[in-house]
Coordinates of C-alpha atoms in Angstrom, one line a residue:
X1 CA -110.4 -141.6 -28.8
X2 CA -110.2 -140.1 -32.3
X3 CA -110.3 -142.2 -35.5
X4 CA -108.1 -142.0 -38.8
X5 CA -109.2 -138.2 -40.5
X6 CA -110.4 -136.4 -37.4
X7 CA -108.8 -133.7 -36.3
X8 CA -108.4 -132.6 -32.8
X9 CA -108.8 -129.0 -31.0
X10 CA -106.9 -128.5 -28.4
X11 CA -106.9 -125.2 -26.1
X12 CA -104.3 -123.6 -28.1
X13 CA -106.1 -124.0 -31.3
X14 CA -109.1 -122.4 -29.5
X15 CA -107.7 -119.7 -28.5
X16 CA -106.1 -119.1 -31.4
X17 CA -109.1 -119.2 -33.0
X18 CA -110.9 -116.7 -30.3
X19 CA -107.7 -114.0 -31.3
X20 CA -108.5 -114.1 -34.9
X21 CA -112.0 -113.6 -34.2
X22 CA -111.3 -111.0 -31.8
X23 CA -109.3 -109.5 -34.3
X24 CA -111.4 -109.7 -37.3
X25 CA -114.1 -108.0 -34.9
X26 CA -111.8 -105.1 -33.9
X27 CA -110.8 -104.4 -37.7
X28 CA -114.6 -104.3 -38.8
X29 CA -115.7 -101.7 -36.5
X30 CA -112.6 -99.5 -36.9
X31 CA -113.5 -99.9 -41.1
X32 CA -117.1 -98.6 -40.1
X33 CA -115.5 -96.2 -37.9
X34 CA -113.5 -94.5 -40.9
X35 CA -116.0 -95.2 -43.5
X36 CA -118.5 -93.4 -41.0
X37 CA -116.4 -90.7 -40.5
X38 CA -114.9 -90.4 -43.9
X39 CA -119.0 -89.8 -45.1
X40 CA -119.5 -87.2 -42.7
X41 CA -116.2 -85.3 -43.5
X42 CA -116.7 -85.4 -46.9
X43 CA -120.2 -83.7 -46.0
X44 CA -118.2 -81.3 -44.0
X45 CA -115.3 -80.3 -46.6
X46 CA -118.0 -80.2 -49.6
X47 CA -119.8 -77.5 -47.5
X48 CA -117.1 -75.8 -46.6
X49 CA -115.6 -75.9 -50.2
X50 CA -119.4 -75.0 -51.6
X51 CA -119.1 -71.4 -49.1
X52 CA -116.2 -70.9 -50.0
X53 CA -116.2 -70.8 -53.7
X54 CA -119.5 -69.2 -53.3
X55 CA -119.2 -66.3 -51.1
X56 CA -115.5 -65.5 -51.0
X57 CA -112.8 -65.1 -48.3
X58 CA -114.8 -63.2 -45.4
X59 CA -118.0 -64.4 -45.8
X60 CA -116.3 -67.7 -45.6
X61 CA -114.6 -66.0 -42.3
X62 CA -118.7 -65.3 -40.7
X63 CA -119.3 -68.7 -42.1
X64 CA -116.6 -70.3 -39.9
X65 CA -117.0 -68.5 -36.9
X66 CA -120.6 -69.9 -36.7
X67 CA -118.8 -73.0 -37.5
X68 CA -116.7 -72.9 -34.8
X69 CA -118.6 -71.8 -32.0
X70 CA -120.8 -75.1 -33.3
X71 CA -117.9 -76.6 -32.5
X72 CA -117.7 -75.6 -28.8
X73 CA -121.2 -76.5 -28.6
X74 CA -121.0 -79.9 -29.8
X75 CA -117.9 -80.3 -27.3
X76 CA -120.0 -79.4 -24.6
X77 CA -122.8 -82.1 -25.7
X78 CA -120.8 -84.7 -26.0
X79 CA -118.7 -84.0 -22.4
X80 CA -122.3 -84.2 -20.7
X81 CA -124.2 -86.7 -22.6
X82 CA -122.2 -89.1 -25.3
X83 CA -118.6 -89.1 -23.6
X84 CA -119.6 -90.9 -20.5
X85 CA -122.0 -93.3 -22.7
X86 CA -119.1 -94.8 -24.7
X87 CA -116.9 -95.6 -21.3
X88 CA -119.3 -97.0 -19.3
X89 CA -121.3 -98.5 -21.6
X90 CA -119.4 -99.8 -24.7
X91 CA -120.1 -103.4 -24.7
X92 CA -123.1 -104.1 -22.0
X93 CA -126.1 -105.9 -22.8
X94 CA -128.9 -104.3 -24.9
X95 CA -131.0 -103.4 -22.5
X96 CA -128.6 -101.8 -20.4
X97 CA -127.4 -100.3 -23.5
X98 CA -131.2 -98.9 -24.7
X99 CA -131.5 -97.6 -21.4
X100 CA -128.4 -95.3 -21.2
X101 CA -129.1 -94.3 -24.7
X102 CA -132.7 -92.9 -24.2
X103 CA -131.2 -90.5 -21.5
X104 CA -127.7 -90.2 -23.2
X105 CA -129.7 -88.5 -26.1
X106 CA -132.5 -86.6 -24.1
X107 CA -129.6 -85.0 -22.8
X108 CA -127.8 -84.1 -25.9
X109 CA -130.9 -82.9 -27.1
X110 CA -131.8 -80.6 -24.4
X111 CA -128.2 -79.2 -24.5
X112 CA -129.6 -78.1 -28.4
X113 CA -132.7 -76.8 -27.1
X114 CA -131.1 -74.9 -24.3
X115 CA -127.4 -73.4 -25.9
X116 CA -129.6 -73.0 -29.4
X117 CA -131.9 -70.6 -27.5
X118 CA -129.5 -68.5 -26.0
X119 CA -127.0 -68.2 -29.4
X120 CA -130.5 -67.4 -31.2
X121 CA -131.0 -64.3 -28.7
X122 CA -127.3 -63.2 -29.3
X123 CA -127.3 -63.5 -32.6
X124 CA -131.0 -61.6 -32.7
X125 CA -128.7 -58.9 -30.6
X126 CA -125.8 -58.4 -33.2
X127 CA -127.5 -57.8 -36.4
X128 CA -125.8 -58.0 -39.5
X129 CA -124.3 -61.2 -41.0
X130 CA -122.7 -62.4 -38.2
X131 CA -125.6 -61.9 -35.8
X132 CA -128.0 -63.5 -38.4
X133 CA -125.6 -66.3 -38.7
X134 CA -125.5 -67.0 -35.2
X135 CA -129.4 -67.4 -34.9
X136 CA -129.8 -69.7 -37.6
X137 CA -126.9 -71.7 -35.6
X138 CA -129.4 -71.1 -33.0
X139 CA -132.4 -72.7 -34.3
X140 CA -130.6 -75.5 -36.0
X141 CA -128.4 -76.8 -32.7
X142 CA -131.5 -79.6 -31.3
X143 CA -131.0 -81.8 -34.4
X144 CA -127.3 -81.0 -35.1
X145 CA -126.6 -82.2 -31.5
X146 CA -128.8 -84.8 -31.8
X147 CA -127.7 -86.2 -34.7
X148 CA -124.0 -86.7 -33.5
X149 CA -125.3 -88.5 -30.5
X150 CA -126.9 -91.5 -32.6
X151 CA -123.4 -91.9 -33.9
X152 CA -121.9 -92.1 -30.9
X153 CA -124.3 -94.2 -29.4
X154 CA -124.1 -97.2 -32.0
X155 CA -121.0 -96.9 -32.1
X156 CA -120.8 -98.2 -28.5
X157 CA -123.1 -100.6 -29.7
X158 CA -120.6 -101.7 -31.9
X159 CA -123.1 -101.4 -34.9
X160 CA -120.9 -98.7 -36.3
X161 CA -122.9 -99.5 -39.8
X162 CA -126.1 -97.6 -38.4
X163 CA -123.8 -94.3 -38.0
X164 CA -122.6 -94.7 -41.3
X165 CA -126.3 -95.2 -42.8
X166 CA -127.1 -92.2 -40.4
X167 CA -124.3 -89.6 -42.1
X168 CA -125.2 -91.1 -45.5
X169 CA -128.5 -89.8 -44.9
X170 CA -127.1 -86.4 -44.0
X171 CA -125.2 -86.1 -47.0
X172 CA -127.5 -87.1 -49.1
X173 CA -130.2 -83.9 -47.7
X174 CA -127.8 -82.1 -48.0
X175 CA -127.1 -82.0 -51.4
X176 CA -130.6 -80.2 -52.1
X177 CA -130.1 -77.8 -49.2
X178 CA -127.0 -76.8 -50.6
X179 CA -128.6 -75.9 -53.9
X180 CA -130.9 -73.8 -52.5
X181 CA -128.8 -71.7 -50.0
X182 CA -126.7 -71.3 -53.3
X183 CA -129.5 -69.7 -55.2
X184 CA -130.2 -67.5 -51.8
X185 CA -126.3 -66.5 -51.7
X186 CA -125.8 -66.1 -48.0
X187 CA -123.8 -67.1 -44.8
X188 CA -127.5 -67.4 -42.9
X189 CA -128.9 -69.7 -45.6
X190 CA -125.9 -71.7 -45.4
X191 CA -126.3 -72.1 -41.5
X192 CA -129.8 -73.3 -42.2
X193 CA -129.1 -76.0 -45.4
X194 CA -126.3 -77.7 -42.9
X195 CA -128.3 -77.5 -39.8
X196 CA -132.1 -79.0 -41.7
X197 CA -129.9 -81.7 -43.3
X198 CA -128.8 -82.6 -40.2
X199 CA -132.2 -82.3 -38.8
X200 CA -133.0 -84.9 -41.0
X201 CA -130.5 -87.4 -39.9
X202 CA -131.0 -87.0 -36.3
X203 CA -135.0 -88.2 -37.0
X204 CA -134.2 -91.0 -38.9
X205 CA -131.8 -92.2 -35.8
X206 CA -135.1 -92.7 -33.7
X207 CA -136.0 -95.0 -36.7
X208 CA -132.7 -97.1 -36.4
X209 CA -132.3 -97.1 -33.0
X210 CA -136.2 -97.9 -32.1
X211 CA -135.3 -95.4 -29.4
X212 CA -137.2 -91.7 -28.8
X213 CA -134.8 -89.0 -26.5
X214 CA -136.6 -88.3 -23.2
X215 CA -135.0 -85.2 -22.5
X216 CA -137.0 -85.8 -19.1
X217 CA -134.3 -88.3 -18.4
X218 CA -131.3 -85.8 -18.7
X219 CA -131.3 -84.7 -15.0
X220 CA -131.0 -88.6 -13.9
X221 CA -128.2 -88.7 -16.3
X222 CA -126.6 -85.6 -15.6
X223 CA -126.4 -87.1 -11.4
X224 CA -125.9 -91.1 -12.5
X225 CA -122.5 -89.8 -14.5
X226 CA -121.2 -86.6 -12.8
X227 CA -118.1 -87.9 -11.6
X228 CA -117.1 -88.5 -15.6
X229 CA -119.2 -86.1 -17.2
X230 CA -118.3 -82.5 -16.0
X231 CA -114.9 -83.3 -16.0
X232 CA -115.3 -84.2 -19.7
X233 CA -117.8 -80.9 -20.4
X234 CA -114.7 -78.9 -18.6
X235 CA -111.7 -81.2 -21.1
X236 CA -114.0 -80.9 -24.2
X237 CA -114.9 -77.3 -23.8
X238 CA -111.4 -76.4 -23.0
X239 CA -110.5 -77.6 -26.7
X240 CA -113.1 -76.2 -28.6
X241 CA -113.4 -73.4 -26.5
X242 CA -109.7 -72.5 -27.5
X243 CA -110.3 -72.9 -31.0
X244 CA -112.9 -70.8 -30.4
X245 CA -111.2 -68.0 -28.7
X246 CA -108.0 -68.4 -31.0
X247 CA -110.6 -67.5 -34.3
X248 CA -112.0 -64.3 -32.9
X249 CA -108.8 -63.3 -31.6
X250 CA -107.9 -63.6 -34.9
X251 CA -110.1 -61.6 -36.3
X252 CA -109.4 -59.3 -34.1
X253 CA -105.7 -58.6 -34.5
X254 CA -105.4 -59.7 -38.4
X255 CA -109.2 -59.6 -39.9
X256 CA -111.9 -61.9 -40.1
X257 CA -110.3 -62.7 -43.9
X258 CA -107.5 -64.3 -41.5
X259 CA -110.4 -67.0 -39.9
X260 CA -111.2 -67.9 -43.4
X261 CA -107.8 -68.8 -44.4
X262 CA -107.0 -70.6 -41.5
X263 CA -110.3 -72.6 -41.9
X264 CA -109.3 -73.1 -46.0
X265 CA -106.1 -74.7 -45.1
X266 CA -107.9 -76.8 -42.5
X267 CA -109.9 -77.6 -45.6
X268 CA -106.9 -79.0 -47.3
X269 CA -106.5 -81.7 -44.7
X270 CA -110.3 -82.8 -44.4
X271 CA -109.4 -85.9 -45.8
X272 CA -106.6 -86.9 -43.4
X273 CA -108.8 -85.4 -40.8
X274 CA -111.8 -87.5 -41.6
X275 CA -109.4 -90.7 -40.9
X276 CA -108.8 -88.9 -37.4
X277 CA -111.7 -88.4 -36.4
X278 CA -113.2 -91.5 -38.1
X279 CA -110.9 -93.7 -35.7
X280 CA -111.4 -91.2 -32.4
X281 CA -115.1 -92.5 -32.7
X282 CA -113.8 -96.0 -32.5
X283 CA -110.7 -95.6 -30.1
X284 CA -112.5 -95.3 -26.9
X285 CA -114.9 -98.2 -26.8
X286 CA -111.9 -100.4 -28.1
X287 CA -109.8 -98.7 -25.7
X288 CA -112.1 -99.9 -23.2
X289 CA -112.6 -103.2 -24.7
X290 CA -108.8 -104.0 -24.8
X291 CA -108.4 -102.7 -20.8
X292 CA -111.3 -105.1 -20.2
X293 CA -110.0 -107.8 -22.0
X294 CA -105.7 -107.8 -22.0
X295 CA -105.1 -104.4 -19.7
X296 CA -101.4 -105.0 -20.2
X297 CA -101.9 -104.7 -24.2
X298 CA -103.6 -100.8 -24.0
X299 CA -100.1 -98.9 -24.0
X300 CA -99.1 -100.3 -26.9
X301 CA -102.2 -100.5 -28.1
X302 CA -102.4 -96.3 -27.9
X303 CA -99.1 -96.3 -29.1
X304 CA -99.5 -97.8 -32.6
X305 CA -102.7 -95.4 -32.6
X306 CA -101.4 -92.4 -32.2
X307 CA -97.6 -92.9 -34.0
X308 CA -99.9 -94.3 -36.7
X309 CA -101.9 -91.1 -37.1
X310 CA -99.0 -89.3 -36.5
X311 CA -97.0 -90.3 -39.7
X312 CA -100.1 -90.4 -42.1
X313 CA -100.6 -86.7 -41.1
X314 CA -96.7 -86.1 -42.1
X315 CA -97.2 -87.8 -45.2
X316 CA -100.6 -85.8 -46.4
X317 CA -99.2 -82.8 -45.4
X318 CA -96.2 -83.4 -47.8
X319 CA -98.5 -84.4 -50.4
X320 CA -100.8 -80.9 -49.7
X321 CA -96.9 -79.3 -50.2
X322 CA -96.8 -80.7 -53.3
X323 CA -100.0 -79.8 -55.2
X324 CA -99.8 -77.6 -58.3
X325 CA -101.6 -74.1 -57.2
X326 CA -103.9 -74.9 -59.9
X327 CA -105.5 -77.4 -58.5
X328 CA -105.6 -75.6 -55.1
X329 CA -107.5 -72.8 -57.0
X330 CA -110.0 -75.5 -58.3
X331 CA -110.9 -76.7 -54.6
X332 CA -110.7 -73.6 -52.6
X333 CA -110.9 -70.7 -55.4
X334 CA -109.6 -66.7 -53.5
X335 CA -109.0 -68.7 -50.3
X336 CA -106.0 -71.1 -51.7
X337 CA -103.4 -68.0 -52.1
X338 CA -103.9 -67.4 -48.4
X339 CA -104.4 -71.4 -47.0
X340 CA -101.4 -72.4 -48.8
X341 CA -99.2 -70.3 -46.9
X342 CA -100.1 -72.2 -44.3
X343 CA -100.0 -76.0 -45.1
X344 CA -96.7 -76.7 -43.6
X345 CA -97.3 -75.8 -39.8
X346 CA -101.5 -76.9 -40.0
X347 CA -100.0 -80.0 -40.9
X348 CA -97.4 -80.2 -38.5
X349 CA -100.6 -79.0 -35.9
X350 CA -102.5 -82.6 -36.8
X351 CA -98.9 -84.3 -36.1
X352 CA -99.5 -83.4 -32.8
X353 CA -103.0 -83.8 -32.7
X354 CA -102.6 -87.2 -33.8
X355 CA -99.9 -88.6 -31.6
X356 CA -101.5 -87.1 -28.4
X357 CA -104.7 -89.1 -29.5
X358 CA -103.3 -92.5 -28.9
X359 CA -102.3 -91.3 -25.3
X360 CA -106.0 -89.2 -25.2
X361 CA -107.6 -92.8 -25.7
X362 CA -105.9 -94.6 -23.6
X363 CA -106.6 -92.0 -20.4
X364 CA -110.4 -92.3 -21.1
X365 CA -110.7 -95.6 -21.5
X366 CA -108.9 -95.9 -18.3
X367 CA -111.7 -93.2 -16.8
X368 CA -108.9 -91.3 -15.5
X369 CA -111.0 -88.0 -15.9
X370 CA -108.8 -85.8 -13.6
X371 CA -105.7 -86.6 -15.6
X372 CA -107.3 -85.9 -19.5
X373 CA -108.7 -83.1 -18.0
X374 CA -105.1 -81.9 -17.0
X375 CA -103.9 -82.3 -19.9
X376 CA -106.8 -80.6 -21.7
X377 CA -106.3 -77.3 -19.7
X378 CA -102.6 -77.3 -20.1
X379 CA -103.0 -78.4 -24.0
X380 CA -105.7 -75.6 -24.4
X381 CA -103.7 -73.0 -22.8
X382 CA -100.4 -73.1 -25.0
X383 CA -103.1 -73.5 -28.1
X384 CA -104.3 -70.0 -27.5
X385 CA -101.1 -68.5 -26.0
X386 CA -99.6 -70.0 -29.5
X387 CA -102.2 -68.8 -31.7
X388 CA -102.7 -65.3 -30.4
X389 CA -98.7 -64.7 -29.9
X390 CA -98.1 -65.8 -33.1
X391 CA -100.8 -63.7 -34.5
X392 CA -99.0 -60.3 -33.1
X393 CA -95.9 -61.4 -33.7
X394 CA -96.5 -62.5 -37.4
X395 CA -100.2 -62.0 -38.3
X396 CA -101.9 -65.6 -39.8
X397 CA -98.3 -67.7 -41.0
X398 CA -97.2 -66.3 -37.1
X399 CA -100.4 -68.0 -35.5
X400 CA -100.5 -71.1 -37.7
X401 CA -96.4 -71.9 -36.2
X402 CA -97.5 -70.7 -32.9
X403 CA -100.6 -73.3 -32.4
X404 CA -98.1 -75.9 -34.5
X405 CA -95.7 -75.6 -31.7
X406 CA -98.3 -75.5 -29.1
X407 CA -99.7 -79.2 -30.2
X408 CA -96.9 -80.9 -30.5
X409 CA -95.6 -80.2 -27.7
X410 CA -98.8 -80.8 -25.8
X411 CA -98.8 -84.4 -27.0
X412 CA -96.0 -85.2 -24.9
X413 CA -97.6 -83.8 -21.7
X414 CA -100.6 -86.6 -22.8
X415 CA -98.0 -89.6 -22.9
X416 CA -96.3 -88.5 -19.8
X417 CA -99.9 -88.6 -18.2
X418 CA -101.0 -91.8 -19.7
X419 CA -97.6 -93.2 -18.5
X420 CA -98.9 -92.1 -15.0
X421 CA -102.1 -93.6 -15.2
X422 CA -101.1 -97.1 -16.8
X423 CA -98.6 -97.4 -13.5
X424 CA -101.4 -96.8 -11.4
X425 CA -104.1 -99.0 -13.0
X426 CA -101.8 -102.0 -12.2
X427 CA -101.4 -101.5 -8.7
X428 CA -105.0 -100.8 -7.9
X429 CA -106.9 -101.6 -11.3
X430 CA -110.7 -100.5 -9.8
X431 CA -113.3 -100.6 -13.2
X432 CA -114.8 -98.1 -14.6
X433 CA -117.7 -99.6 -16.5
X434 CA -121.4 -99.7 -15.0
X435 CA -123.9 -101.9 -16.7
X436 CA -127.1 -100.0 -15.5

């Protein structure tokens, strides 16, 4: 019995109450995701914009071939090591969480020590700027690989605020690195600045995290999460790889000039880009949370994340249309005559990107690894077949339609698949997630 002035809670008001906490949960750590991601990116873009301005259009084009093949790299660390971290242990206890982590990151860090080792003796091979490039890549991959797996590991801890701290710290070694590779005035130095800063950051996430990599644990990890984890290296690897192959093809039928404008106009977007990837380091674990939680809520859940992304990348690209060349001269200097040229289909590129996320999401968090990976390979294909038949047909403008065309209509092929796997997961919804 209640008296006069109380106020009753009834199950509805509970669970109301559990929704809006729920909810106010899910915005916070997508607003550490972006503000995470929008630190690193603005890392990223000032370095780019600093090589740029500073060494003109083809050593900008060395500079972003080392960039890319970083890329591919980093793909390949996170298929193996951080990838099957956040699905199957986004959410666990602490302890379960601490353990995955120590291995998680032996293994990312070993992937450094082992890729950086080879690209140093290939790069030692070439000679020149590109070869010296590529061996300060070499050198610098342990703690660049490292680094990106503390951010993936909090975030599955949900403590997305340690990854932001961790790229503040980045930027903010960078900022003297970058003054001295200026005064040195090459690609190599460059390499070097990006790579030590990062260095930094990846030993200051043992200090957050309380946790030291045992790359000793990296074969145990390797076994425990095969069934996800080459699957993922093959996906991830597939991607970068056909960025990869797309840039020297590139500079192989155009010039290496070509690569740097390409990479300029990618430039442009770095801000739209950094909300991208700011919310792809968030989607997955809340992905997984929402399938865990309400599994009849993750379609449209991946639905409002990828036409979301979609439309803000329509709307910066308009905006990028609409700059005064001026201004475009300020940011990129000799590479905005030739990135401009191509705003309209790079643009249209992170449409596609975008919209195929949501459905990208949705097919991890469900662990269907054979169908992303499908997708991945098909996705991949058309991305070089776009970019390297455009290239013949109509040098860098012809490449830049050719992977536009190419990405969006991958994305589709993603949906379709994620239609798939949604249909299956209700008739025989088996989990994915493993607490030890």
């Amino acid at each position: 019995m209640t008296t006069e002035g109380e106020k009753t809670t009834t199950p509805a008001d509970r669970s109301q109450d559990a929704r809006r906490t729920a909810k106010r949960a899910l915005v916070g750590r997508l607003s550490w995701g972006l503000a995470d991601q929008a630190a690193s990116s603005l890392s990223n873009f000032v370095v780019g914009v600093y090589v740029a301005r500073s060494l003109g259009l083809t050593a900008f084009g060395v500079f972003s071939l080392a960039w890319v093949t970083y890329g591919v790299v980093l793909n390949v660390s996170r298929g193996l090591a951080t990838d099957p971290l956040v699905v199957r242990f986004s959410g666990v206890s602490d302890a379960s969480w601490r353990g995955a982590v120590v291995r998680s990151s032996g293994t990312a860090l070993g992937v450094g020590a082992v890729i950086g080792v080879a690209c140093l003796a290939i790069g030692l091979a070439l000679g020149g700027r590109v070869g010296l490039a590529f061996a300060c890549l070499g050198v610098m991959l342990p703690g660049l690989l490292l680094q990106d797996a503390w951010r993936f590991s909090f975030f599955a801890a949900g403590t997305g605020k340690k990854a932001f701290v961790n790229d503040l710290v980045w930027g903010v070694a960078l900022v003297p690195a970058m003054v001295v590779a200026d005064r040195v005035g090459s690609v190599a130095a460059f390499v070097l600045a990006w790579g030590a800063s990062a260095a930094v950051a990846a030993a200051y996430g043992c200090l957050q995290s309380g946790i030291r990599p045992r790359m000793t644990g990296a074969r145990a990890w390797l076994r425990e999460q095969r069934d996800l984890g080459y699957r993922y290296l093959v996906e991830n690897v597939s991607l970068s790889g056909a960025s990869q192959l797309r840039a020297y093809g590139l500079g192989a039928i155009v010039g290496v000039g070509a690569v740097g404008a390409v990479r300029g106009a990618e430039l442009l977007l770095g801000p739209f880009l950094a909300v991208l990837m700011g919310l792809s380091l968030v989607t997955v674990p809340e992905a997984a949370r929402v399938l865990r939680q309400a599994p009849h809520r993750l379609g449209a859940f991946c639905l409002v994340l990828g036409g979301g992304q979609a439309g803000a990348a329509l709307l910066w690209g308009a905006a990028l249309k609409l700059m005064p060349d001026r201004l475009g001269e300020l940011v990129l200097g000799d590479v905005w005559p030739s990135a401009s040229q191509l705003i309209v289909p790079v643009a249209l590129s992170v449409t596609g990107a975008g919209l195929g996320t949501g459905a990208a999401a949705g097919l991890r968090a469900l662990g269907a690894a054979r169908r992303s990976l499908r997708c991945q390979l098909f996705a991949s294909a058309c991305y070089v077949g776009g970019g390297l038949g455009g290239a013949v047909v109509d040098g860098t403008v012809g490449s830049a339609w050719g992977v536009a065309a190419a990405t969006v209509g991958s994305s589709a092929v993603w949906w379709l698949q994620l239609r798939s796997a949604l249909r299956e997961h209700r008739q025989n919804p088996i989990p994915e997630v493993r607490t030890s």
